[in-house]
Amino acid sequence: MKYALVTGGSRGIGRAVAIRLSQAGIPVVINYVQNETAATETKAEIEKAGGQAELLRFDVSQPEEIEQAINAWEDAHPDDFIGVLVNNAGIRRDNLMIFMQNDEWQKVLDTTLNGFFYTTRRLLKRMMTKRDGRIVNISSLSGLKGLPGQVNYSASKSALIGATKALAQEVAPRKITVNAVAPGFVESDMTKDLNESELKRLVPVGRFGKPEEVAALVAFLAGEEAAYITGQVIGINGGMY
Ligand code: NAP
């Protein structure tokens, strides 16, 4: 059976993606790093709706943890494979560049960029052997236009776009697609400290996006119908650029 792995599937956009993929009939592996309660809630919601989900804790910035977790998953699932990977785990550590600390720079790159590299590399081999795969990377509007106070975050999300385009060309002959989604402001824990009433005036549609709206786009890219879309960056931002 083909599974989908959603990194950071416990909360926010990742949770909505996990739910949406399960609604499409795909069994889902929900990754999280610390919030087991939230991950368990996501799993319960999927199961309540008749879907199939399991939890897999690992820190995407730690290659040994990924290796151990995926090895254990593969041992428990000899006849299954992870054919959809959504690289969604991400963090913000905003600061003006002049004040930015090494660890604020490092942690953001470790999670978004190194997390993409370690997780994708680990799962790619099987996708190549199976000649089947969908990889969706959650980038950001911040990675397209750059946002002040987010030099670390913009750099990581922009690098993810470069990696998406390069990898897409490497694996296209094996029927694996690699795309990036670049959301603008989306309601989640990540944006709950922002002044929404102020910021939504910058968005032509006049509101923040919903995780479910991003999830619908990700599910489309993860589906059969998107076989001819690869190496693309698709904005979902209410017209803000
Ligand atoms: P969120 O609500 O803060 O959730 C972050 C998720 O990432 C959580 O599930 C968290 O797991 C997980 N995570 C963080 N560090 C991790 C690590 N080292 N290893 C594994 N999982 C880790 O964020 P969100 O708003 O849903 O954002 C999801 C993605 O969309 C991120 O990549 C973010 O940059 C991107 N994005 C968000 C927005 C927005 O406006 N919200 C806009 C553009 C792009 P735990 O629950 O275990 O902590």
Tab-separated table of C-alpha atoms and ligand atoms in Angstrom:
chain	number	residue	atom	x	y	z
A	1	MET	CA	0.000	0.000	0.000
A	2	LYS	CA	1.182	3.528	-0.740
A	3	TYR	CA	1.484	5.822	2.293
A	4	ALA	CA	1.981	9.564	2.660
A	5	LEU	CA	4.407	11.007	5.204
A	6	VAL	CA	3.687	14.539	6.379
A	7	THR	CA	6.502	16.102	8.391
A	8	GLY	CA	5.124	18.383	11.075
A	9	GLY	CA	1.719	16.780	10.624
A	10	SER	CA	0.671	17.371	14.222
A	11	ARG	CA	-0.518	20.958	13.876
A	12	GLY	CA	-1.473	23.745	11.488
A	13	ILE	CA	-0.941	23.247	7.775
A	14	GLY	CA	0.615	19.788	8.240
A	15	ARG	CA	-2.421	18.579	10.194
A	16	ALA	CA	-4.778	19.848	7.481
A	17	VAL	CA	-2.644	18.150	4.818
A	18	ALA	CA	-2.664	14.833	6.695
A	19	ILE	CA	-6.447	14.990	7.061
A	20	ARG	CA	-6.962	15.913	3.430
A	21	LEU	CA	-4.698	13.157	2.097
A	22	SER	CA	-6.470	10.605	4.262
A	23	GLN	CA	-9.790	11.830	2.842
A	24	ALA	CA	-8.352	10.956	-0.572
A	25	GLY	CA	-7.925	7.387	0.689
A	26	ILE	CA	-4.180	7.549	1.369
A	27	PRO	CA	-2.949	6.108	4.684
A	28	VAL	CA	-0.948	8.797	6.441
A	29	VAL	CA	2.173	8.802	8.596
A	30	ILE	CA	2.049	11.833	10.865
A	31	ASN	CA	5.467	13.069	11.893
A	32	TYR	CA	5.969	15.451	14.827
A	33	VAL	CA	8.894	16.404	17.035
A	34	GLN	CA	7.533	17.256	20.494
A	35	ASN	CA	3.801	17.799	20.537
A	36	GLU	CA	2.562	14.247	20.884
A	37	THR	CA	-0.827	15.410	22.145
A	38	ALA	CA	-1.480	17.403	18.976
A	39	ALA	CA	-0.222	14.543	16.801
A	40	THR	CA	-2.530	12.109	18.595
A	41	GLU	CA	-5.461	14.492	18.035
A	42	THR	CA	-4.714	14.603	14.304
A	43	LYS	CA	-4.574	10.813	14.185
A	44	ALA	CA	-7.854	10.519	16.107
A	45	GLU	CA	-9.574	12.978	13.757
A	46	ILE	CA	-8.466	10.962	10.729
A	47	GLU	CA	-9.573	7.671	12.257
A	48	LYS	CA	-12.923	9.100	13.325
A	49	ALA	CA	-13.594	9.928	9.678
A	50	GLY	CA	-12.694	6.357	8.661
A	51	GLY	CA	-9.138	7.092	7.515
A	52	GLN	CA	-5.892	5.393	8.417
A	53	ALA	CA	-3.073	7.154	10.281
A	54	GLU	CA	-0.061	6.441	12.418
A	55	LEU	CA	2.459	8.548	14.302
A	56	LEU	CA	6.196	8.685	13.665
A	57	ARG	CA	8.230	10.964	15.891
A	58	PHE	CA	11.536	12.307	14.641
A	59	ASP	CA	13.352	15.598	14.422
A	60	VAL	CA	13.768	16.431	10.726
A	61	SER	CA	17.063	18.155	11.451
A	62	GLN	CA	18.602	14.938	12.870
A	63	PRO	CA	19.547	12.428	10.145
A	64	GLU	CA	20.135	9.574	12.636
A	65	GLU	CA	16.641	10.009	14.103
A	66	ILE	CA	15.133	9.958	10.609
A	67	GLU	CA	17.090	6.837	9.715
A	68	GLN	CA	15.996	5.024	12.878
A	69	ALA	CA	12.352	6.022	12.565
A	70	ILE	CA	12.031	5.170	8.878
A	71	ASN	CA	13.923	1.888	9.330
A	72	ALA	CA	11.495	0.916	12.091
A	73	TRP	CA	8.527	1.933	9.931
A	74	GLU	CA	9.807	-0.076	6.959
A	75	ASP	CA	10.435	-3.127	9.166
A	76	ALA	CA	6.837	-2.935	10.367
A	77	HIS	CA	5.530	-2.416	6.813
A	78	PRO	CA	7.361	-4.875	4.542
A	79	ASP	CA	4.722	-4.605	1.805
A	80	ASP	CA	4.135	-0.862	1.940
A	81	PHE	CA	6.064	2.173	0.816
A	82	ILE	CA	5.997	5.898	1.386
A	83	GLY	CA	5.123	7.262	-2.026
A	84	VAL	CA	4.033	10.755	-1.008
A	85	LEU	CA	6.279	13.010	1.041
A	86	VAL	CA	5.158	16.419	2.223
A	87	ASN	CA	8.106	18.362	3.650
A	88	ASN	CA	6.097	20.683	5.854
A	89	ALA	CA	7.993	20.919	9.179
A	90	GLY	CA	9.215	24.455	9.708
A	91	ILE	CA	9.888	27.077	12.339
A	92	ARG	CA	10.273	30.848	12.558
A	93	ARG	CA	12.949	32.627	14.581
A	94	ASP	CA	12.447	36.187	13.370
A	95	ASN	CA	14.941	38.934	14.094
A	96	LEU	CA	16.527	41.790	12.232
A	97	MET	CA	19.737	40.573	10.615
A	98	ILE	CA	21.856	42.936	12.664
A	99	PHE	CA	20.610	41.305	15.880
A	100	MET	CA	20.250	37.756	14.578
A	101	GLN	CA	22.004	35.129	16.667
A	102	ASN	CA	23.861	32.163	15.171
A	103	ASP	CA	21.357	29.724	16.640
A	104	GLU	CA	18.391	31.661	15.174
A	105	TRP	CA	19.983	31.373	11.750
A	106	GLN	CA	21.080	27.768	12.225
A	107	LYS	CA	17.858	26.327	13.669
A	108	VAL	CA	15.696	27.698	10.874
A	109	LEU	CA	18.001	26.355	8.166
A	110	ASP	CA	18.410	23.047	10.005
A	111	THR	CA	14.657	22.499	10.132
A	112	THR	CA	13.474	23.722	6.749
A	113	LEU	CA	16.413	23.083	4.479
A	114	ASN	CA	18.399	20.286	6.108
A	115	GLY	CA	15.119	18.652	7.143
A	116	PHE	CA	14.051	18.555	3.500
A	117	PHE	CA	17.435	17.101	2.477
A	118	TYR	CA	17.683	14.367	5.115
A	119	THR	CA	14.070	13.210	4.907
A	120	THR	CA	13.816	13.289	1.124
A	121	ARG	CA	17.127	11.549	0.540
A	122	ARG	CA	16.079	8.753	2.887
A	123	LEU	CA	12.791	8.134	1.055
A	124	LEU	CA	13.910	8.794	-2.484
A	125	LYS	CA	15.604	5.454	-3.127
A	126	ARG	CA	12.397	3.476	-2.728
A	127	MET	CA	10.423	5.946	-4.826
A	128	MET	CA	13.043	5.553	-7.565
A	129	THR	CA	12.884	1.762	-7.404
A	130	LYS	CA	9.083	1.847	-7.490
A	131	ARG	CA	9.109	4.485	-10.226
A	132	ASP	CA	6.418	6.359	-8.344
A	133	GLY	CA	6.549	9.349	-6.044
A	134	ARG	CA	5.162	12.731	-5.120
A	135	ILE	CA	7.205	15.231	-3.153
A	136	VAL	CA	5.650	18.510	-2.063
A	137	ASN	CA	7.794	21.064	-0.256
A	138	ILE	CA	6.154	23.772	1.798
A	139	SER	CA	8.044	26.938	0.989
A	140	SER	CA	6.654	30.425	1.610
A	141	LEU	CA	5.915	33.792	0.083
A	142	SER	CA	8.830	34.866	2.288
A	143	GLY	CA	11.099	32.685	0.144
A	144	LEU	CA	9.893	34.345	-3.056
A	145	LYS	CA	9.919	38.024	-2.146
A	146	GLY	CA	11.993	38.095	1.053
A	147	LEU	CA	10.525	39.596	4.196
A	148	PRO	CA	12.341	41.959	6.566
A	149	GLY	CA	12.999	40.320	9.930
A	150	GLN	CA	13.139	36.926	8.243
A	151	VAL	CA	16.540	36.745	6.569
A	152	ASN	CA	16.975	33.239	8.000
A	153	TYR	CA	13.453	32.082	7.090
A	154	SER	CA	13.476	33.699	3.612
A	155	ALA	CA	16.879	32.139	2.891
A	156	SER	CA	15.696	28.675	3.916
A	157	LYS	CA	12.432	28.862	1.976
A	158	SER	CA	14.173	30.260	-1.095
A	159	ALA	CA	16.799	27.507	-0.967
A	160	LEU	CA	13.990	24.985	-0.779
A	161	ILE	CA	12.676	26.326	-4.087
A	162	GLY	CA	16.095	25.861	-5.734
A	163	ALA	CA	16.291	22.330	-4.360
A	164	THR	CA	12.763	21.593	-5.609
A	165	LYS	CA	13.610	22.649	-9.149
A	166	ALA	CA	16.907	20.751	-9.244
A	167	LEU	CA	15.540	17.539	-7.768
A	168	ALA	CA	12.492	17.647	-10.045
A	169	GLN	CA	14.784	17.356	-13.057
A	170	GLU	CA	16.833	14.554	-11.491
A	171	VAL	CA	13.887	12.291	-10.757
A	172	ALA	CA	11.361	13.107	-13.494
A	173	PRO	CA	12.391	10.091	-15.612
A	174	ARG	CA	11.403	7.898	-12.650
A	175	LYS	CA	7.872	9.336	-12.588
A	176	ILE	CA	8.503	11.239	-9.380
A	177	THR	CA	7.286	14.825	-9.232
A	178	VAL	CA	8.722	17.492	-6.950
A	179	ASN	CA	6.888	20.750	-6.407
A	180	ALA	CA	6.828	23.594	-3.908
A	181	VAL	CA	3.874	25.413	-2.447
A	182	ALA	CA	4.436	28.976	-1.279
A	183	PRO	CA	1.720	30.145	1.139
A	184	GLY	CA	1.250	33.737	2.234
A	185	PHE	CA	-0.263	34.376	5.682
A	186	VAL	CA	-2.101	31.278	6.916
A	187	GLU	CA	-3.901	30.921	10.263
A	188	SER	CA	-1.858	28.607	12.512
A	189	ASP	CA	0.244	28.562	15.676
A	190	MET	CA	3.091	29.977	13.585
A	191	THR	CA	1.160	33.172	12.851
A	192	LYS	CA	-0.854	33.535	16.058
A	193	ASP	CA	1.551	36.187	17.446
A	194	LEU	CA	1.075	38.375	14.348
A	195	ASN	CA	-1.328	41.307	14.227
A	196	GLU	CA	-3.853	39.718	11.890
A	197	SER	CA	-6.262	42.650	11.675
A	198	GLU	CA	-3.390	44.906	10.629
A	199	LEU	CA	-1.672	42.459	8.258
A	200	LYS	CA	-4.771	41.247	6.464
A	201	ARG	CA	-5.055	44.721	4.924
A	202	LEU	CA	-1.948	43.827	2.897
A	203	VAL	CA	-3.726	40.826	1.407
A	204	PRO	CA	-5.886	41.626	-1.653
A	205	VAL	CA	-8.394	38.924	-0.682
A	206	GLY	CA	-8.631	40.661	2.704
A	207	ARG	CA	-7.969	37.750	5.055
A	208	PHE	CA	-5.438	35.140	6.138
A	209	GLY	CA	-5.623	31.778	4.386
A	210	LYS	CA	-6.841	28.619	6.057
A	211	PRO	CA	-4.690	25.496	6.475
A	212	GLU	CA	-7.403	23.545	4.631
A	213	GLU	CA	-6.929	25.757	1.562
A	214	VAL	CA	-3.222	24.939	1.443
A	215	ALA	CA	-4.042	21.272	2.068
A	216	ALA	CA	-6.333	21.127	-0.977
A	217	LEU	CA	-3.494	22.352	-3.203
A	218	VAL	CA	-1.011	19.911	-1.684
A	219	ALA	CA	-3.455	17.030	-2.149
A	220	PHE	CA	-3.882	17.932	-5.804
A	221	LEU	CA	-0.116	17.966	-6.355
A	222	ALA	CA	0.134	14.633	-4.530
A	223	GLY	CA	-2.490	13.036	-6.746
A	224	GLU	CA	-2.438	11.142	-10.025
A	225	GLU	CA	-3.839	14.067	-12.000
A	226	ALA	CA	-0.759	16.186	-11.265
A	227	ALA	CA	1.659	13.791	-13.004
A	228	TYR	CA	2.719	16.427	-15.558
A	229	ILE	CA	3.369	19.198	-13.008
A	230	THR	CA	6.907	19.175	-11.665
A	231	GLY	CA	9.580	21.656	-10.619
A	232	GLN	CA	6.925	24.295	-9.979
A	233	VAL	CA	6.360	26.778	-7.193
A	234	ILE	CA	2.682	27.444	-6.649
A	235	GLY	CA	1.731	30.491	-4.634
A	236	ILE	CA	-1.316	30.455	-2.373
A	237	ASN	CA	-1.436	33.889	-0.876
A	238	GLY	CA	-4.760	35.682	-1.462
A	239	GLY	CA	-3.142	37.788	-4.182
A	240	MET	CA	-0.376	39.160	-1.967
A	241	TYR	CA	3.036	39.336	-3.493
B	1	NAP	P1	2.994	25.374	13.028
B	1	NAP	O1	1.539	25.466	13.284
B	1	NAP	O2	3.942	26.128	13.899
B	1	NAP	O3	3.402	23.821	12.998
B	1	NAP	C1	4.742	23.470	12.803
B	1	NAP	C2	4.828	21.970	12.643
B	1	NAP	O4	6.192	21.611	12.362
B	1	NAP	C3	4.438	21.217	13.909
B	1	NAP	O5	3.756	20.055	13.516
B	1	NAP	C4	5.791	20.861	14.524
B	1	NAP	O6	5.764	19.677	15.322
B	1	NAP	C5	6.611	20.625	13.288
B	1	NAP	N1	8.059	20.744	13.506
B	1	NAP	C6	8.767	21.841	13.870
B	1	NAP	N2	10.087	21.532	13.975
B	1	NAP	C7	10.196	20.226	13.648
B	1	NAP	C8	11.287	19.319	13.585
B	1	NAP	N3	12.551	19.709	13.869
B	1	NAP	N4	11.050	18.029	13.232
B	1	NAP	C9	9.785	17.608	12.958
B	1	NAP	N5	8.694	18.420	13.010
B	1	NAP	C10	8.915	19.712	13.356
B	1	NAP	O7	3.349	25.867	11.539
B	1	NAP	P2	2.426	26.022	10.239
B	1	NAP	O8	1.974	27.423	10.151
B	1	NAP	O9	1.462	24.922	10.148
B	1	NAP	O10	3.565	25.854	9.132
B	1	NAP	C11	3.786	24.656	8.426
B	1	NAP	C12	4.752	24.948	7.289
B	1	NAP	O11	4.206	25.958	6.447
B	1	NAP	C13	6.106	25.478	7.761
B	1	NAP	O12	7.127	24.983	6.945
B	1	NAP	C14	5.969	26.972	7.563
B	1	NAP	O13	7.213	27.586	7.399
B	1	NAP	C15	5.131	27.014	6.305
B	1	NAP	N6	4.404	28.263	6.087
B	1	NAP	C16	3.508	28.705	6.999
B	1	NAP	C17	2.838	29.897	6.766
B	1	NAP	C18	1.828	30.455	7.716
B	1	NAP	O14	1.415	31.612	7.536
B	1	NAP	N7	1.391	29.729	8.722
B	1	NAP	C19	3.107	30.629	5.603
B	1	NAP	C20	4.027	30.133	4.696
B	1	NAP	C21	4.673	28.946	4.943
B	1	NAP	P3	5.349	19.710	16.903
B	1	NAP	O15	3.863	19.854	16.943
B	1	NAP	O16	5.817	18.397	17.427
B	1	NAP	O17	6.061	20.865	17.504
